[in-house]
């Protein structure tokens, strides 16, 4: 059994050291073992904050703070629209809230345009 931790990418146990890094011969991934240890001990969840700085959680109710145009819809989402039961995501396009809005359906919102109700 190897004295080094398995590869974080492919979980291979055939890892060897080279110049302070660990290298996996199966997927050719190189990493610093000290960085992996700090990532495992650190809190990896990111907080989603509304426009006022309040932390949002899954299932919260939020209020839209400005008119938001919707691509393909004839009218915008009006300021003051209440959105219930939100789901937080880590959207790559900046939309970190998934929700259903009455009259519009499912969509993604940016947390900077809502406040906690």
Coordinates of N, CA and C in Angstrom, one line a residue:
X1 N 0.8 -1.2 0.0 CA 0.0 0.0 0.0 C 0.9 1.2 0.0
X2 N 0.5 2.3 -0.7 CA 1.2 3.5 -0.9 C 1.1 4.3 0.4
X3 N 2.2 5.1 0.7 CA 2.2 6.0 1.8 C 1.6 7.3 1.5
X4 N 1.3 7.5 0.2 CA 0.7 8.8 -0.3 C -0.8 8.7 -0.4
X5 N -1.5 9.8 -0.3 CA -3.0 9.7 -0.5 C -3.3 9.4 -1.9
X6 N -4.5 8.8 -2.2 CA -4.9 8.5 -3.6 C -5.1 9.8 -4.4
X7 N -5.1 9.7 -5.7 CA -5.3 10.8 -6.6 C -6.7 11.4 -6.4
X8 N -6.8 12.7 -6.2 CA -8.1 13.3 -6.0 C -9.0 13.3 -7.2
X9 N -8.3 13.1 -8.4 CA -9.1 13.2 -9.6 C -9.6 11.8 -10.0
X10 N -8.8 10.8 -10.0 CA -9.2 9.4 -10.5 C -9.2 8.4 -9.4
X11 N -8.7 8.8 -8.2 CA -8.7 7.9 -7.0 C -7.7 6.7 -7.2
X12 N -6.7 6.9 -8.0 CA -5.7 5.8 -8.2 C -4.8 5.8 -7.0
X13 N -4.3 4.6 -6.6 CA -3.4 4.5 -5.5 C -2.0 4.5 -5.9
X14 N -1.7 4.6 -7.2 CA -0.3 4.5 -7.7 C 0.2 5.9 -7.9
X15 N 0.4 6.6 -6.7 CA 0.9 8.0 -6.7 C 2.3 8.1 -6.3
X16 N 3.1 9.0 -7.0 CA 4.5 9.1 -6.6 C 4.9 10.6 -6.5
X17 N 5.9 10.9 -5.6 CA 6.3 12.3 -5.4 C 7.3 12.8 -6.5
X18 N 7.3 14.1 -6.8 CA 8.3 14.7 -7.7 C 8.3 16.2 -7.5
X19 N 9.4 16.7 -7.0 CA 9.7 18.1 -6.8 C 8.6 18.7 -5.9
X20 N 8.2 18.1 -4.8 CA 7.2 18.6 -3.9 C 5.8 18.4 -4.3
X21 N 5.6 17.9 -5.5 CA 4.2 17.6 -5.9 C 4.0 16.1 -5.9
X22 N 2.7 15.7 -5.9 CA 2.4 14.3 -6.1 C 1.8 14.1 -7.5
X23 N 2.2 13.0 -8.2 CA 1.8 12.8 -9.5 C 1.1 11.5 -9.7
X24 N 0.0 11.5 -10.4 CA -0.7 10.2 -10.7 C -0.3 9.7 -12.1
X25 N 0.2 8.5 -12.2 CA 0.6 8.0 -13.5 C -0.5 7.6 -14.4
X26 N -1.7 7.4 -13.8 CA -2.8 7.0 -14.6 C -3.6 8.1 -15.3
X27 N -3.8 9.2 -14.7 CA -4.4 10.4 -15.3 C -3.5 11.6 -15.5
X28 N -2.3 11.5 -15.0 CA -1.3 12.5 -15.2 C -1.6 13.8 -14.4
X29 N -2.4 13.7 -13.4 CA -2.8 14.8 -12.6 C -1.7 15.1 -11.6
X30 N -1.3 16.4 -11.4 CA -0.3 16.8 -10.5 C -0.9 17.7 -9.5
X31 N -0.6 17.6 -8.2 CA -1.1 18.4 -7.1 C -0.2 18.5 -6.0
X32 N -0.4 19.6 -5.2 CA 0.4 19.8 -4.0 C -0.4 19.2 -2.9
X33 N 0.2 18.3 -2.1 CA -0.6 17.6 -1.1 C -1.0 18.5 0.1
X34 N -0.3 19.6 0.3 CA -0.7 20.6 1.3 C -1.9 21.3 0.9
X35 N -2.1 21.6 -0.4 CA -3.3 22.3 -0.8 C -4.6 21.4 -0.6
X36 N -4.4 20.2 -0.9 CA -5.6 19.2 -0.7 C -6.0 19.1 0.7
X37 N -5.0 19.1 1.6 CA -5.3 19.0 3.1 C -6.1 20.3 3.5
X38 N -5.7 21.5 3.1 CA -6.4 22.7 3.5 C -7.8 22.7 2.9
X39 N -8.0 22.2 1.7 CA -9.3 22.2 1.0 C -10.2 21.3 1.8
X40 N -9.7 20.1 2.3 CA -10.6 19.2 3.0 C -11.0 19.7 4.3
X41 N -10.1 20.5 5.0 CA -10.5 21.0 6.3 C -11.3 22.2 6.2
X42 N -11.2 23.0 5.2 CA -11.9 24.3 5.0 C -13.3 24.1 4.7
X43 N -14.1 25.1 4.9 CA -15.6 25.1 4.6 C -15.7 25.3 3.1
X44 N -16.2 24.3 2.3 CA -16.3 24.5 0.9 C -17.6 25.1 0.4
X45 N -18.6 25.2 1.3 CA -19.9 25.8 0.9 C -19.7 27.3 0.8
X46 N -20.3 27.9 -0.2 CA -20.3 29.3 -0.4 C -21.6 29.9 0.1
X47 N -21.6 31.0 0.7 CA -22.8 31.7 1.2 C -23.4 32.5 0.1
X48 N -24.7 32.4 -0.1 CA -25.4 33.3 -1.0 C -26.1 34.4 -0.3
X49 N -25.7 35.6 -0.6 CA -26.2 36.8 0.1 C -27.2 37.5 -0.8
X50 N -28.2 38.1 -0.2 CA -29.2 38.9 -1.0 C -28.6 40.3 -1.1
X51 N -29.4 41.3 -1.6 CA -28.9 42.6 -1.9 C -28.6 43.4 -0.6
X52 N -29.2 43.0 0.5 CA -29.0 43.6 1.8 C -27.9 42.9 2.6
X53 N -27.3 41.8 2.1 CA -26.3 41.1 2.8 C -26.8 40.0 3.7
X54 N -28.1 39.7 3.7 CA -28.6 38.6 4.5 C -28.3 37.3 3.8
X55 N -28.0 36.3 4.5 CA -27.7 35.0 4.0 C -29.0 34.3 3.6
X56 N -29.0 33.7 2.3 CA -30.2 33.0 1.8 C -30.0 31.5 2.0
X57 N -31.1 30.8 2.2 CA -31.0 29.3 2.3 C -32.1 28.7 1.4
X58 N -32.0 27.4 1.1 CA -33.0 26.7 0.3 C -34.3 26.9 1.0
X59 N -35.4 27.1 0.3 CA -36.7 27.2 0.8 C -37.2 28.6 1.3
X60 N -36.2 29.6 1.2 CA -36.6 30.9 1.7 C -37.5 31.6 0.7
X61 N -38.2 32.6 1.1 CA -39.0 33.5 0.3 C -38.3 34.8 0.1
X62 N -38.2 35.2 -1.2 CA -37.5 36.5 -1.5 C -38.4 37.4 -2.3
X63 N -38.1 38.7 -2.3 CA -38.8 39.7 -3.1 C -37.9 40.3 -4.1
X64 N -38.3 40.4 -5.3 CA -37.5 41.1 -6.4 C -37.5 42.6 -6.1
X65 N -36.3 43.2 -6.2 CA -36.1 44.6 -5.9 C -36.2 45.5 -7.1
X66 N -36.1 45.0 -8.3 CA -36.2 45.9 -9.5 C -36.8 45.1 -10.6
X67 N -37.3 45.8 -11.6 CA -37.9 45.2 -12.7 C -36.8 44.4 -13.5
X68 N -37.1 43.2 -13.8 CA -36.1 42.3 -14.5 C -36.7 41.9 -15.8
X69 N -36.0 42.3 -16.9 CA -36.5 41.8 -18.2 C -36.2 40.3 -18.4
X70 N -37.2 39.6 -19.0 CA -37.0 38.2 -19.2 C -36.9 38.0 -20.7
X71 N -35.9 37.3 -21.2 CA -35.7 37.1 -22.6 C -36.8 36.2 -23.1
X72 N -37.4 36.7 -24.2 CA -38.5 35.9 -24.8 C -39.9 36.2 -24.2
X73 N -40.0 37.0 -23.1 CA -41.3 37.3 -22.5 C -41.6 38.7 -22.9
X74 N -42.9 39.0 -23.1 CA -43.3 40.3 -23.5 C -43.3 41.3 -22.3
X75 N -43.2 40.9 -21.1 CA -43.2 41.8 -20.0 C -42.1 41.4 -19.0
X76 N -41.6 42.4 -18.2 CA -40.6 42.0 -17.2 C -41.2 41.5 -15.9
X77 N -40.3 40.9 -15.1 CA -40.8 40.6 -13.7 C -40.8 41.9 -12.9
X78 N -41.9 42.2 -12.4 CA -42.0 43.5 -11.7 C -41.4 43.6 -10.3
X79 N -40.9 44.7 -10.0 CA -40.3 44.9 -8.6 C -41.4 44.6 -7.6
X80 N -41.1 44.0 -6.5 CA -42.0 43.6 -5.5 C -42.6 42.2 -5.6
X81 N -42.3 41.5 -6.7 CA -42.8 40.2 -6.9 C -42.2 39.2 -5.9
X82 N -43.1 38.5 -5.2 CA -42.6 37.6 -4.2 C -42.4 36.2 -4.8
X83 N -41.2 35.7 -4.5 CA -40.8 34.3 -5.0 C -40.7 33.4 -3.8
X84 N -41.5 32.3 -3.8 CA -41.4 31.4 -2.6 C -40.6 30.2 -3.0
X85 N -40.1 29.6 -1.9 CA -39.4 28.3 -2.0 C -38.3 28.3 -3.0
X86 N -37.3 29.1 -2.8 CA -36.1 29.2 -3.7 C -35.2 28.0 -3.5
X87 N -34.4 27.7 -4.5 CA -33.3 26.7 -4.4 C -32.0 27.3 -4.8
X88 N -31.0 27.2 -4.0 CA -29.7 27.8 -4.2 C -28.9 26.8 -5.1
X89 N -28.2 27.4 -6.1 CA -27.3 26.7 -7.0 C -26.0 27.4 -7.1
X90 N -25.0 26.8 -7.7 CA -23.8 27.5 -8.0 C -23.7 27.6 -9.5
X91 N -24.6 28.4 -10.0 CA -24.7 28.6 -11.5 C -23.5 29.2 -12.0
X92 N -23.0 28.7 -13.1 CA -21.8 29.2 -13.8 C -22.1 30.6 -14.4
X93 N -23.3 30.9 -14.7 CA -23.6 32.1 -15.4 C -24.0 33.2 -14.4
X94 N -23.8 33.0 -13.2 CA -24.1 34.1 -12.2 C -25.5 33.9 -11.6
X95 N -26.4 33.1 -12.1 CA -27.7 32.9 -11.6 C -27.6 31.9 -10.5
X96 N -27.6 32.3 -9.3 CA -27.4 31.3 -8.2 C -28.7 31.0 -7.4
X97 N -29.9 31.4 -8.0 CA -31.2 31.0 -7.4 C -32.0 30.4 -8.5
X98 N -32.5 29.2 -8.2 CA -33.5 28.5 -9.1 C -34.9 28.7 -8.4
X99 N -35.9 29.0 -9.2 CA -37.2 29.2 -8.6 C -38.3 29.1 -9.7
X100 N -39.5 29.1 -9.2 CA -40.7 29.2 -10.1 C -41.4 30.5 -9.8
X101 N -41.7 31.3 -10.9 CA -42.4 32.5 -10.7 C -43.7 32.4 -11.4
X102 N -44.8 32.7 -10.7 CA -46.1 32.6 -11.3 C -46.3 33.5 -12.5
X103 N -46.7 32.9 -13.6 CA -46.8 33.6 -14.8 C -45.6 33.6 -15.7
X104 N -44.5 33.1 -15.2 CA -43.2 33.0 -16.0 C -42.7 31.6 -16.0
X105 N -42.9 30.8 -15.0 CA -42.4 29.4 -14.9 C -41.1 29.4 -14.2
X106 N -40.3 28.3 -14.5 CA -39.0 28.1 -13.9 C -38.0 29.0 -14.5
X107 N -37.1 29.5 -13.6 CA -36.0 30.4 -14.1 C -35.0 30.6 -13.0
X108 N -33.9 31.2 -13.5 CA -32.8 31.5 -12.6 C -32.7 33.0 -12.3
X109 N -32.4 33.3 -11.0 CA -32.3 34.7 -10.6 C -30.9 34.9 -10.0
X110 N -30.4 36.1 -10.1 CA -29.2 36.5 -9.4 C -29.6 37.0 -8.0
X111 N -28.8 36.6 -7.0 CA -29.1 37.0 -5.6 C -29.0 38.5 -5.4
X112 N -28.3 39.2 -6.2 CA -28.1 40.7 -6.1 C -29.4 41.5 -6.4
X113 N -30.4 40.8 -7.0 CA -31.6 41.5 -7.4 C -32.8 41.1 -6.5
X114 N -32.5 40.4 -5.4 CA -33.6 40.0 -4.5 C -33.2 40.4 -3.1
X115 N -34.3 40.5 -2.2 CA -34.0 40.6 -0.8 C -34.9 39.6 -0.1
X116 N -34.4 39.2 1.1 CA -35.1 38.2 1.9 C -36.4 38.8 2.4
X117 N -37.5 38.0 2.3 CA -38.8 38.5 2.7 C -39.0 38.3 4.2

